[in-house]
Amino acid sequence: MNNNTSNTKSHILQLGLWLLFFIIKTVSKCSNGCDLAFASYYVTPGSNLTYISNIFSQSIPLILKYNPQITRGDTIESGTRINVPFSCLCLNGDFLGHTFKYQTQVGDTYRKIARQVFANLTNEYWVQRVNVIEPALIPDFAFINVTVNCTCGNRHVSKDYGLFVTYPLRFGEDLWSLSTESDVPTILLERFNPETNFSAGSGLVFVPAKGKTTFQLT
Ligand SMILES: *[C@@H]1O[C@H](CO)[C@@H](O)[C@H](O)[C@H]1NC(C)=O
Ligand SMILES: *[C@@H]1O[C@H](CO)[C@@H](O)[C@H](O)[C@H]1NC(C)=O
Ligand SMILES: *[C@@H]1O[C@H](CO)[C@@H](O)[C@H](O)[C@H]1NC(C)=O
Ligand SMILES: *[C@@H]1O[C@H](CO)[C@@H](O)[C@H](O)[C@H]1NC(C)=O
Ligand SMILES: *[C@@H]1O[C@H](CO)[C@@H](O)[C@H](O)[C@H]1NC(C)=O
């Protein structure tokens, strides 16, 4: 056997090992989730705590616990955001999210559910992806899946953050306004959200929540 063939053989072996490594990595994209994440819910006129509590199946006292700014019962100011707590799970071993069961109302569409009911915490495409019902055939008062994405952190970025807010960007918001509002440096926001176009005025951003918590190793 000359040098060339043994070289080729070891190259093939190396390639095979890399391929195996890559396959294992891609097959299990997540293994653990975390007990707590927040959904940043933009409050529109007519919305109230009872409604939000129902949508997310979370008790009002629990929501209030994480939103000390709400001082008076069921009144929440429209045009503000509240942090709704939820558990962030590894779904299908594939991605981190939480699937809420939502009961459709008369006239609901996947688009309306994503944009209005869930305040852009998801989008039409993603709601449709997690349901078997054809968009044109959505029955009234049926339970459908609404999956909201989340994250528990990324130890390659920083081990100091394990609690995150799933934050739908609104028109007029950008990297700088978000950094000011969340008190998180722009560089950190960018590094936790490498795929996000902060100038698009839409889409999700994962914002580290104030108060560092222990990062959960996955
Ligand atoms: C809360 O909001 C829901 C849905 O918008 C509405 O039907 C309900 O009457 C509201 N409740 C109160 C107490 O305002
Ligand atoms: C969701 O996004 C759409 C399109 O950008 C916008 O018109 C709508 O007001 C947003 N909904 C909420 C609750 O912010
Ligand atoms: C949620 O995550 C999945 C998997 O990474 C992605 O395909 C989907 O577009 C995301 N949904 C939203 C609303 O960003
Ligand atoms: C909701 O998701 C579950 C689990 O993936 C699935 O079995 C069920 O059919 C989905 N519901 C609808 C209405 O598509
Ligand atoms: C980001 O969004 C803005 C506004 O929609 C757009 O002009 C810009 O081209 C986008 N940038 C990238 C890199 O896609």
Coordinates of C-alpha atoms in Angstrom, one line a residue, residues 13 33 41 53 65 72 77:
L13 CA -12.2 8.0 8.1
G33 CA -35.3 23.2 28.6
Y41 CA -47.0 40.4 25.7
S53 CA -54.3 34.6 32.1
K65 CA -45.6 38.1 40.8
R72 CA -54.4 47.7 40.6
E77 CA -52.3 49.8 30.6

